[in-house]
mmCIF file of C-alpha atoms and ligand atoms in Angstrom:
data_model
loop_
_atom_site.group_PDB
_atom_site.id
_atom_site.type_symbol
_atom_site.label_atom_id
_atom_site.label_comp_id
_atom_site.label_asym_id
_atom_site.label_seq_id
_atom_site.Cartn_x
_atom_site.Cartn_y
_atom_site.Cartn_z
ATOM 1 C CA MET A 169 20.519 -12.912 -22.438
ATOM 2 C CA ASP A 170 21.973 -14.421 -19.285
ATOM 3 C CA GLU A 171 20.422 -13.676 -15.900
ATOM 4 C CA SER A 172 22.555 -10.613 -15.141
ATOM 5 C CA GLY A 173 22.011 -9.294 -18.674
ATOM 6 C CA LEU A 174 18.251 -9.742 -18.243
ATOM 7 C CA ARG A 175 18.385 -7.946 -14.847
ATOM 8 C CA THR A 176 20.107 -4.959 -16.341
ATOM 9 C CA PHE A 177 17.683 -4.985 -19.233
ATOM 10 C CA VAL A 178 14.636 -5.059 -16.953
ATOM 11 C CA GLU A 179 16.081 -2.344 -14.653
ATOM 12 C CA GLY A 180 16.299 0.022 -17.557
ATOM 13 C CA LEU A 181 13.016 -0.946 -19.198
ATOM 14 C CA PRO A 182 10.495 1.970 -18.915
ATOM 15 C CA LYS A 183 7.475 0.685 -17.016
ATOM 16 C CA ALA A 184 4.531 1.603 -14.833
ATOM 17 C CA GLU A 185 3.812 0.231 -11.376
ATOM 18 C CA LEU A 186 0.055 -0.142 -10.804
ATOM 19 C CA HIS A 187 -0.207 -2.287 -7.677
ATOM 20 C CA LEU A 188 1.969 -0.952 -4.900
ATOM 21 C CA HIS A 189 0.923 -0.336 -1.268
ATOM 22 C CA LEU A 190 3.005 2.559 0.010
ATOM 23 C CA GLU A 191 2.797 1.150 3.525
ATOM 24 C CA GLY A 192 4.180 -2.083 2.049
ATOM 25 C CA THR A 193 7.387 -0.308 0.985
ATOM 26 C CA LEU A 194 8.316 0.336 4.663
ATOM 27 C CA GLU A 195 11.764 -1.287 4.915
ATOM 28 C CA PRO A 196 12.773 -2.528 8.424
ATOM 29 C CA GLU A 197 15.598 0.025 8.582
ATOM 30 C CA LEU A 198 13.177 2.982 7.942
ATOM 31 C CA LEU A 199 10.654 1.348 10.236
ATOM 32 C CA PHE A 200 13.224 1.316 13.073
ATOM 33 C CA ALA A 201 14.324 4.887 12.352
ATOM 34 C CA LEU A 202 10.668 6.109 12.434
ATOM 35 C CA ALA A 203 9.994 4.051 15.622
ATOM 36 C CA GLU A 204 12.923 5.864 17.285
ATOM 37 C CA ARG A 205 11.846 9.272 15.965
ATOM 38 C CA ASN A 206 8.285 8.761 17.257
ATOM 39 C CA GLU A 207 9.158 6.838 20.416
ATOM 40 C CA VAL A 208 7.165 3.764 19.359
ATOM 41 C CA ALA A 209 8.171 0.531 21.082
ATOM 42 C CA LEU A 210 8.788 -2.467 18.821
ATOM 43 C CA PRO A 211 8.651 -6.145 19.742
ATOM 44 C CA TYR A 212 11.876 -6.859 17.814
ATOM 45 C CA PRO A 213 15.398 -5.962 18.885
ATOM 46 C CA SER A 214 16.694 -4.933 15.428
ATOM 47 C CA SER A 215 15.748 -4.488 11.767
ATOM 48 C CA ASP A 216 17.487 -7.820 10.992
ATOM 49 C CA ALA A 217 15.394 -9.622 13.587
ATOM 50 C CA LEU A 218 12.225 -8.042 12.132
ATOM 51 C CA ARG A 219 13.183 -9.054 8.574
ATOM 52 C CA ALA A 220 13.868 -12.602 9.828
ATOM 53 C CA ALA A 221 10.213 -12.766 10.937
ATOM 54 C CA TYR A 222 8.902 -12.212 7.381
ATOM 55 C CA HIS A 223 7.535 -15.712 6.835
ATOM 56 C CA PHE A 224 3.873 -15.781 6.043
ATOM 57 C CA ALA A 225 1.285 -18.606 6.022
ATOM 58 C CA ASP A 226 -1.281 -16.566 4.127
ATOM 59 C CA LEU A 227 -2.600 -13.035 3.495
ATOM 60 C CA SER A 228 -3.921 -12.510 7.006
ATOM 61 C CA SER A 229 -0.666 -13.535 8.726
ATOM 62 C CA PHE A 230 1.120 -10.986 6.545
ATOM 63 C CA LEU A 231 -1.445 -8.305 7.244
ATOM 64 C CA ASP A 232 -0.919 -8.692 10.993
ATOM 65 C CA LEU A 233 2.692 -7.694 10.603
ATOM 66 C CA TYR A 234 1.995 -5.047 7.961
ATOM 67 C CA TYR A 235 -0.564 -3.240 10.182
ATOM 68 C CA ALA A 236 1.838 -3.536 13.197
ATOM 69 C CA GLY A 237 4.566 -1.911 11.080
ATOM 70 C CA CYS A 238 2.221 0.937 10.165
ATOM 71 C CA THR A 239 2.180 2.129 13.798
ATOM 72 C CA VAL A 240 5.491 3.912 13.341
ATOM 73 C CA LEU A 241 3.965 6.216 10.765
ATOM 74 C CA VAL A 242 2.830 9.261 12.700
ATOM 75 C CA THR A 243 3.758 12.623 11.179
ATOM 76 C CA GLU A 244 3.298 14.112 7.680
ATOM 77 C CA GLN A 245 7.094 13.846 7.338
ATOM 78 C CA ASP A 246 6.961 10.101 8.013
ATOM 79 C CA PHE A 247 4.586 9.593 5.137
ATOM 80 C CA TYR A 248 6.696 11.841 2.971
ATOM 81 C CA ASP A 249 9.818 9.873 3.835
ATOM 82 C CA LEU A 250 8.126 6.547 3.183
ATOM 83 C CA THR A 251 6.865 7.632 -0.224
ATOM 84 C CA TRP A 252 10.167 9.334 -1.171
ATOM 85 C CA HIS A 253 12.171 6.149 -0.321
ATOM 86 C CA TYR A 254 9.935 4.169 -2.612
ATOM 87 C CA LEU A 255 10.112 6.728 -5.424
ATOM 88 C CA THR A 256 13.948 6.889 -5.450
ATOM 89 C CA ARG A 257 14.078 3.086 -5.564
ATOM 90 C CA ALA A 258 11.434 2.931 -8.321
ATOM 91 C CA ALA A 259 13.271 5.551 -10.367
ATOM 92 C CA ALA A 260 16.435 3.491 -10.201
ATOM 93 C CA GLU A 261 14.450 0.505 -11.545
ATOM 94 C CA GLY A 262 12.993 2.245 -14.578
ATOM 95 C CA VAL A 263 9.546 3.072 -13.195
ATOM 96 C CA ARG A 264 8.225 6.089 -15.130
ATOM 97 C CA HIS A 265 4.681 6.139 -13.773
ATOM 98 C CA VAL A 266 3.158 4.826 -10.515
ATOM 99 C CA GLU A 267 -0.428 4.468 -9.261
ATOM 100 C CA PRO A 268 0.212 3.688 -5.613
ATOM 101 C CA PHE A 269 -2.296 2.713 -2.916
ATOM 102 C CA TYR A 270 -2.480 3.951 0.620
ATOM 103 C CA ASP A 271 -4.919 2.834 3.343
ATOM 104 C CA PRO A 272 -6.209 5.992 5.103
ATOM 105 C CA GLN A 273 -8.235 3.953 7.591
ATOM 106 C CA THR A 274 -5.128 2.165 8.848
ATOM 107 C CA HIS A 275 -3.964 5.529 10.072
ATOM 108 C CA THR A 276 -7.210 7.353 11.006
ATOM 109 C CA LYS A 277 -8.226 4.537 13.280
ATOM 110 C CA ARG A 278 -4.975 5.133 15.180
ATOM 111 C CA GLY A 279 -5.798 8.825 15.530
ATOM 112 C CA ILE A 280 -3.682 10.049 12.663
ATOM 113 C CA PRO A 281 -5.708 12.602 10.704
ATOM 114 C CA PHE A 282 -6.594 11.804 7.085
ATOM 115 C CA GLU A 283 -4.744 14.987 6.066
ATOM 116 C CA THR A 284 -1.454 13.943 7.723
ATOM 117 C CA ALA A 285 -1.008 10.831 5.648
ATOM 118 C CA THR A 286 -2.471 12.317 2.475
ATOM 119 C CA ASN A 287 -0.451 15.568 2.550
ATOM 120 C CA GLY A 288 2.834 13.782 3.192
ATOM 121 C CA ILE A 289 2.248 11.287 0.358
ATOM 122 C CA LEU A 290 1.057 13.930 -2.069
ATOM 123 C CA ARG A 291 4.077 16.166 -1.351
ATOM 124 C CA ALA A 292 6.467 13.336 -2.146
ATOM 125 C CA LEU A 293 4.532 12.359 -5.276
ATOM 126 C CA THR A 294 4.658 15.971 -6.548
ATOM 127 C CA GLU A 295 8.385 16.070 -5.921
ATOM 128 C CA GLY A 296 8.780 12.676 -7.583
ATOM 129 C CA GLU A 297 7.461 14.136 -10.742
ATOM 130 C CA SER A 298 9.648 17.254 -10.729
ATOM 131 C CA ALA A 299 12.848 15.715 -9.395
ATOM 132 C CA LEU A 300 12.656 12.085 -10.595
ATOM 133 C CA GLY A 301 10.421 12.320 -13.659
ATOM 134 C CA ILE A 302 7.949 9.810 -12.256
ATOM 135 C CA THR A 303 4.299 10.720 -12.868
ATOM 136 C CA SER A 304 1.650 9.335 -10.511
ATOM 137 C CA ARG A 305 -2.064 8.925 -9.700
ATOM 138 C CA LEU A 306 -2.843 8.182 -6.096
ATOM 139 C CA ILE A 307 -5.372 5.501 -5.129
ATOM 140 C CA MET A 308 -7.137 5.623 -1.725
ATOM 141 C CA SER A 309 -7.890 2.066 -0.724
ATOM 142 C CA PHE A 310 -10.711 1.058 1.606
ATOM 143 C CA LEU A 311 -10.278 -1.807 4.087
ATOM 144 C CA ARG A 312 -12.845 -4.572 3.258
ATOM 145 C CA ASP A 313 -12.603 -6.022 6.753
ATOM 146 C CA ASP A 314 -13.751 -2.753 8.299
ATOM 147 C CA PRO A 315 -17.438 -1.728 8.027
ATOM 148 C CA PRO A 316 -18.585 0.017 4.808
ATOM 149 C CA MET A 317 -19.567 3.068 6.918
ATOM 150 C CA SER A 318 -15.909 3.548 7.770
ATOM 151 C CA ALA A 319 -15.114 3.560 4.040
ATOM 152 C CA ARG A 320 -17.903 6.079 3.584
ATOM 153 C CA ALA A 321 -16.444 8.393 6.250
ATOM 154 C CA THR A 322 -13.063 8.136 4.509
ATOM 155 C CA LEU A 323 -14.664 9.180 1.267
ATOM 156 C CA GLU A 324 -16.079 12.230 2.983
ATOM 157 C CA SER A 325 -12.647 13.125 4.431
ATOM 158 C CA ALA A 326 -11.283 13.119 0.908
ATOM 159 C CA LEU A 327 -13.683 15.764 -0.338
ATOM 160 C CA PRO A 328 -11.258 18.715 -0.043
ATOM 161 C CA TYR A 329 -8.697 16.763 -2.123
ATOM 162 C CA ASP A 330 -10.860 16.875 -5.225
ATOM 163 C CA THR A 331 -8.658 15.793 -8.139
ATOM 164 C CA LEU A 332 -5.548 15.006 -6.046
ATOM 165 C CA ILE A 333 -6.769 11.449 -5.425
ATOM 166 C CA ALA A 334 -7.515 9.660 -8.672
ATOM 167 C CA ALA A 335 -9.167 6.454 -7.647
ATOM 168 C CA VAL A 336 -10.595 4.323 -4.875
ATOM 169 C CA GLY A 337 -9.609 0.700 -4.211
ATOM 170 C CA LEU A 338 -10.511 -2.186 -1.940
ATOM 171 C CA ASP A 339 -7.918 -4.230 -0.082
ATOM 172 C CA SER A 340 -7.089 -6.117 3.192
ATOM 173 C CA ALA A 341 -8.381 -9.560 4.207
ATOM 174 C CA GLU A 342 -10.340 -10.862 1.255
ATOM 175 C CA VAL A 343 -11.996 -14.115 2.147
ATOM 176 C CA GLY A 344 -15.358 -13.580 3.873
ATOM 177 C CA HIS A 345 -15.511 -9.928 2.690
ATOM 178 C CA PRO A 346 -17.154 -9.953 -0.738
ATOM 179 C CA PRO A 347 -17.193 -6.752 -2.775
ATOM 180 C CA GLU A 348 -20.972 -6.455 -2.762
ATOM 181 C CA GLU A 349 -20.899 -5.040 0.756
ATOM 182 C CA PHE A 350 -19.222 -1.934 -0.608
ATOM 183 C CA ALA A 351 -21.566 -1.345 -3.586
ATOM 184 C CA ASP A 352 -23.074 1.865 -2.111
ATOM 185 C CA VAL A 353 -19.825 3.551 -1.169
ATOM 186 C CA PHE A 354 -18.278 2.722 -4.546
ATOM 187 C CA SER A 355 -21.317 4.048 -6.312
ATOM 188 C CA LEU A 356 -20.937 7.336 -4.517
ATOM 189 C CA ALA A 357 -17.180 7.355 -5.271
ATOM 190 C CA ARG A 358 -17.926 6.862 -9.010
ATOM 191 C CA ALA A 359 -20.511 9.687 -8.856
ATOM 192 C CA ARG A 360 -17.767 11.932 -7.443
ATOM 193 C CA GLY A 361 -15.498 11.112 -10.401
ATOM 194 C CA TYR A 362 -13.116 8.580 -8.872
ATOM 195 C CA ARG A 363 -11.890 5.665 -10.944
ATOM 196 C CA VAL A 364 -12.338 2.291 -9.356
ATOM 197 C CA VAL A 365 -10.046 -0.675 -8.807
ATOM 198 C CA ALA A 366 -10.398 -3.592 -6.375
ATOM 199 C CA HIS A 367 -8.350 -6.448 -5.050
ATOM 200 C CA ALA A 368 -10.128 -9.632 -6.062
ATOM 201 C CA GLY A 369 -9.281 -13.223 -6.763
ATOM 202 C CA GLU A 370 -6.033 -13.188 -4.794
ATOM 203 C CA GLU A 371 -7.203 -15.584 -2.062
ATOM 204 C CA GLY A 372 -10.910 -15.066 -2.740
ATOM 205 C CA PRO A 373 -12.902 -16.996 -5.386
ATOM 206 C CA PRO A 374 -13.505 -15.872 -9.018
ATOM 207 C CA ALA A 375 -16.998 -14.773 -7.920
ATOM 208 C CA TYR A 376 -15.316 -11.868 -6.082
ATOM 209 C CA ILE A 377 -13.787 -10.712 -9.363
ATOM 210 C CA THR A 378 -17.224 -10.819 -11.002
ATOM 211 C CA GLY A 379 -18.597 -8.943 -7.946
ATOM 212 C CA ALA A 380 -15.892 -6.301 -8.176
ATOM 213 C CA LEU A 381 -16.854 -5.677 -11.842
ATOM 214 C CA ASP A 382 -20.638 -5.761 -11.382
ATOM 215 C CA SER A 383 -21.150 -4.293 -7.910
ATOM 216 C CA LEU A 384 -18.261 -1.870 -7.661
ATOM 217 C CA GLY A 385 -17.748 -0.921 -11.290
ATOM 218 C CA ALA A 386 -14.055 -1.893 -11.045
ATOM 219 C CA MET A 387 -12.085 -0.969 -14.211
ATOM 220 C CA ARG A 388 -8.993 -2.855 -13.126
ATOM 221 C CA ILE A 389 -8.610 -5.945 -10.925
ATOM 222 C CA ASP A 390 -5.773 -6.185 -8.427
ATOM 223 C CA HIS A 391 -4.272 -9.693 -8.492
ATOM 224 C CA GLY A 392 -7.193 -11.551 -10.183
ATOM 225 C CA VAL A 393 -5.084 -14.669 -10.678
ATOM 226 C CA ARG A 394 -7.936 -16.950 -9.651
ATOM 227 C CA CYS A 395 -9.908 -15.893 -12.708
ATOM 228 C CA LEU A 396 -8.433 -18.900 -14.491
ATOM 229 C CA GLU A 397 -10.839 -21.105 -12.538
ATOM 230 C CA ASP A 398 -13.777 -19.575 -14.472
ATOM 231 C CA PRO A 399 -13.360 -19.726 -18.243
ATOM 232 C CA ALA A 400 -16.453 -17.516 -18.829
ATOM 233 C CA LEU A 401 -14.932 -14.839 -16.578
ATOM 234 C CA VAL A 402 -11.602 -15.045 -18.441
ATOM 235 C CA GLU A 403 -13.505 -14.575 -21.689
ATOM 236 C CA ARG A 404 -15.203 -11.486 -20.202
ATOM 237 C CA LEU A 405 -11.952 -9.953 -18.880
ATOM 238 C CA VAL A 406 -10.269 -10.512 -22.260
ATOM 239 C CA HIS A 407 -13.209 -9.149 -24.237
ATOM 240 C CA ASP A 408 -13.529 -6.001 -22.018
ATOM 241 C CA ARG A 409 -9.720 -5.531 -21.810
ATOM 242 C CA VAL A 410 -9.958 -5.381 -17.997
ATOM 243 C CA PRO A 411 -6.355 -5.204 -16.711
ATOM 244 C CA LEU A 412 -5.046 -7.490 -14.000
ATOM 245 C CA THR A 413 -2.319 -6.166 -11.734
ATOM 246 C CA VAL A 414 -0.405 -9.380 -10.937
ATOM 247 C CA CYS A 415 2.210 -9.549 -8.204
ATOM 248 C CA PRO A 416 4.334 -12.682 -8.678
ATOM 249 C CA LEU A 417 6.589 -12.495 -5.554
ATOM 250 C CA SER A 418 3.624 -11.595 -3.377
ATOM 251 C CA ASN A 419 1.741 -14.666 -4.643
ATOM 252 C CA VAL A 420 4.594 -16.947 -3.698
ATOM 253 C CA ARG A 421 5.266 -15.356 -0.288
ATOM 254 C CA LEU A 422 1.562 -15.413 0.656
ATOM 255 C CA ARG A 423 1.243 -18.962 -0.667
ATOM 256 C CA VAL A 424 -1.353 -18.158 -3.279
ATOM 257 C CA VAL A 425 0.902 -20.439 -5.400
ATOM 258 C CA PRO A 426 3.426 -22.941 -3.982
ATOM 259 C CA THR A 427 6.482 -21.868 -5.982
ATOM 260 C CA MET A 428 7.289 -19.420 -8.782
ATOM 261 C CA ALA A 429 7.402 -22.361 -11.213
ATOM 262 C CA ASP A 430 3.671 -22.844 -10.435
ATOM 263 C CA HIS A 431 2.753 -19.219 -11.040
ATOM 264 C CA PRO A 432 -0.030 -18.802 -13.628
ATOM 265 C CA LEU A 433 1.528 -15.665 -15.244
ATOM 266 C CA ARG A 434 2.250 -17.421 -18.519
ATOM 267 C CA HIS A 435 -1.276 -18.882 -18.673
ATOM 268 C CA LEU A 436 -2.749 -15.459 -18.000
ATOM 269 C CA ILE A 437 -0.750 -13.931 -20.807
ATOM 270 C CA GLU A 438 -1.522 -16.782 -23.195
ATOM 271 C CA ALA A 439 -5.242 -16.468 -22.423
ATOM 272 C CA GLY A 440 -5.035 -12.995 -23.990
ATOM 273 C CA LEU A 441 -5.563 -11.052 -20.699
ATOM 274 C CA LEU A 442 -4.174 -7.566 -20.237
ATOM 275 C CA VAL A 443 -1.653 -8.584 -17.609
ATOM 276 C CA THR A 444 0.771 -6.291 -15.767
ATOM 277 C CA VAL A 445 3.452 -7.166 -13.271
ATOM 278 C CA ASN A 446 3.855 -5.257 -9.998
ATOM 279 C CA SER A 447 5.440 -5.491 -6.547
ATOM 280 C CA ASP A 448 2.467 -5.210 -4.065
ATOM 281 C CA ASP A 449 4.417 -4.914 -0.769
ATOM 282 C CA PRO A 450 8.025 -5.054 -1.826
ATOM 283 C CA ALA A 451 9.594 -4.499 1.620
ATOM 284 C CA TYR A 452 7.885 -7.627 2.857
ATOM 285 C CA PHE A 453 8.034 -9.905 -0.222
ATOM 286 C CA GLY A 454 11.707 -9.873 -1.093
ATOM 287 C CA GLY A 455 11.873 -7.641 -4.148
ATOM 288 C CA TYR A 456 10.829 -4.551 -6.023
ATOM 289 C CA ILE A 457 9.551 -4.275 -9.635
ATOM 290 C CA THR A 458 12.722 -5.643 -11.280
ATOM 291 C CA ASP A 459 12.616 -8.822 -9.238
ATOM 292 C CA ASN A 460 8.934 -9.202 -9.969
ATOM 293 C CA TYR A 461 9.697 -9.235 -13.747
ATOM 294 C CA LEU A 462 12.794 -11.315 -13.326
ATOM 295 C CA ALA A 463 11.676 -14.111 -11.016
ATOM 296 C CA PRO A 464 8.778 -15.368 -13.235
ATOM 297 C CA ALA A 465 10.917 -14.777 -16.342
ATOM 298 C CA LEU A 466 13.499 -17.165 -14.996
ATOM 299 C CA ALA A 467 11.053 -19.713 -13.489
ATOM 300 C CA LEU A 468 8.658 -19.754 -16.426
ATOM 301 C CA GLY A 469 11.069 -19.094 -19.294
ATOM 302 C CA LEU A 470 9.625 -15.725 -20.394
ATOM 303 C CA SER A 471 11.670 -13.993 -23.064
ATOM 304 C CA ALA A 472 12.963 -10.407 -23.055
ATOM 305 C CA ARG A 473 10.267 -9.769 -25.620
ATOM 306 C CA ASP A 474 7.583 -11.051 -23.244
ATOM 307 C CA LEU A 475 8.908 -8.634 -20.648
ATOM 308 C CA VAL A 476 8.763 -5.757 -23.085
ATOM 309 C CA ARG A 477 5.124 -6.638 -23.754
ATOM 310 C CA LEU A 478 4.444 -6.552 -20.006
ATOM 311 C CA ALA A 479 5.963 -3.098 -19.833
ATOM 312 C CA VAL A 480 3.758 -1.885 -22.695
ATOM 313 C CA ALA A 481 0.722 -3.425 -20.915
ATOM 314 C CA SER A 482 1.625 -1.545 -17.772
ATOM 315 C CA PHE A 483 1.192 1.790 -19.519
ATOM 316 C CA GLU A 484 -1.895 0.619 -21.451
ATOM 317 C CA ALA A 485 -3.552 -0.423 -18.181
ATOM 318 C CA SER A 486 -2.745 2.841 -16.441
ATOM 319 C CA PHE A 487 -4.974 5.870 -15.850
ATOM 320 C CA LEU A 488 -2.784 8.016 -18.118
ATOM 321 C CA GLY A 489 -4.338 9.809 -21.127
ATOM 322 C CA THR A 490 -3.947 8.508 -24.632
ATOM 323 C CA GLY A 491 -1.082 10.836 -25.566
ATOM 324 C CA GLU A 492 0.866 10.176 -22.413
ATOM 325 C CA LYS A 493 0.479 6.414 -22.914
ATOM 326 C CA ALA A 494 1.645 6.648 -26.517
ATOM 327 C CA ALA A 495 4.742 8.659 -25.574
ATOM 328 C CA LEU A 496 5.756 6.152 -22.871
ATOM 329 C CA ILE A 497 5.083 3.162 -25.076
ATOM 330 C CA ALA A 498 7.275 4.771 -27.777
ATOM 331 C CA ASP A 499 10.005 4.960 -25.063
ATOM 332 C CA VAL A 500 9.571 1.232 -24.417
ATOM 333 C CA ARG A 501 9.832 0.542 -28.143
ATOM 334 C CA ALA A 502 12.990 2.649 -28.514
ATOM 335 C CA TYR A 503 14.599 0.961 -25.468
ATOM 336 C CA ALA A 504 13.760 -2.507 -26.842
ATOM 337 C CA GLU A 505 15.140 -1.676 -30.283
ATOM 338 C CA THR A 506 18.364 -0.267 -28.804
ATOM 339 C CA HIS A 507 18.844 -3.541 -26.923
ATOM 340 C CA GLY A 508 18.107 -5.675 -30.004
ATOM 341 C CA VAL A 509 14.903 -7.025 -28.602
ATOM 342 C CA GLY A 510 12.109 -7.599 -31.145
ATOM 343 C CA TRP A 511 8.845 -5.783 -30.667
HETATM 344 N N1 LIG B 250 -2.830 -4.759 1.773
HETATM 345 C C1 LIG B 250 -1.557 -4.707 1.531
HETATM 346 N N2 LIG B 250 -1.159 -5.720 0.721
HETATM 347 C C2 LIG B 250 -2.270 -6.372 0.414
HETATM 348 C C3 LIG B 250 -2.569 -7.527 -0.383
HETATM 349 N N3 LIG B 250 -1.594 -8.183 -1.065
HETATM 350 N N4 LIG B 250 -3.820 -7.932 -0.474
HETATM 351 C C4 LIG B 250 -4.797 -7.343 0.198
HETATM 352 N N5 LIG B 250 -4.608 -6.255 1.000
HETATM 353 C C5 LIG B 250 -3.320 -5.807 1.048
HETATM 354 ZN ZN1 LIG B 251 -2.161 -5.511 -2.976
#
């Protein structure tokens, strides 16, 4: 398959997206429209000027811009619009199931009630299922560079939402904020029936991955690419089938790796890890899910069959039930066969 054939193939490939920050889907055009709607002043004259500023030295230089962008999100409708824009784009790129993050504290600390963000997002996700056929499980992510008591307060705010929020996560600036600090709040979250995921081993050391597993009870690791520095940890992740939600374009844009040709995706797959490919903050990193499959495929010489296996892994690593997973994996198989790609 040539590049354009591979792009078309990937666009139609049924897949799940398991590492996606809804706030990271805020495209400059929508950001400017919301700024106008809410009378928020921006330090850039236009959406093009803002996009031109998207050069990051590391995770924290990205987060500065990402949090600044979030200030335009004010009303429930804003959160609905943000989520709906993402869902329509995802549907056009073959996403059948999404487990998105949002960061409630990013909004509550600006005075936006927990309910405002949560209700807007949930309304769009419900409509995404009925109108676009995309199922979802929402993940509420705690900020690891804010105190654990703030995460705890957020957990309390979520009480009325019961089963509407499926999981808790841990994100934001990683280095210097080890998972162990959040052991108590994650323990309480688990007791309340939440599933647990955590960002670890993006910029932080492999010990943060071990910490996320042991102290937080994480069942899936977001990023996790630095596990390769610890062979015993790789063995554990393979043995326990702990999924990694890898985000190739993010890793290049945030300089976790120098270029896509240096990305460890192939090594992670060859080590036998349950690897998935995702888009992280696509409005900031130059591509959505299709580009995140395509860029490493081209740079590392992955085959169409490798990409089919990644799509299967995305459903296996999801929170869906056994029957739902089997049905979606059968769709992947049928799609691959129709396109003459071996299983
Ligand atoms: N918040 C949004 N994107 C993130 C990332 N890639 N790592 C940590 N926190 C984030
Ligand atoms: Zn992330």
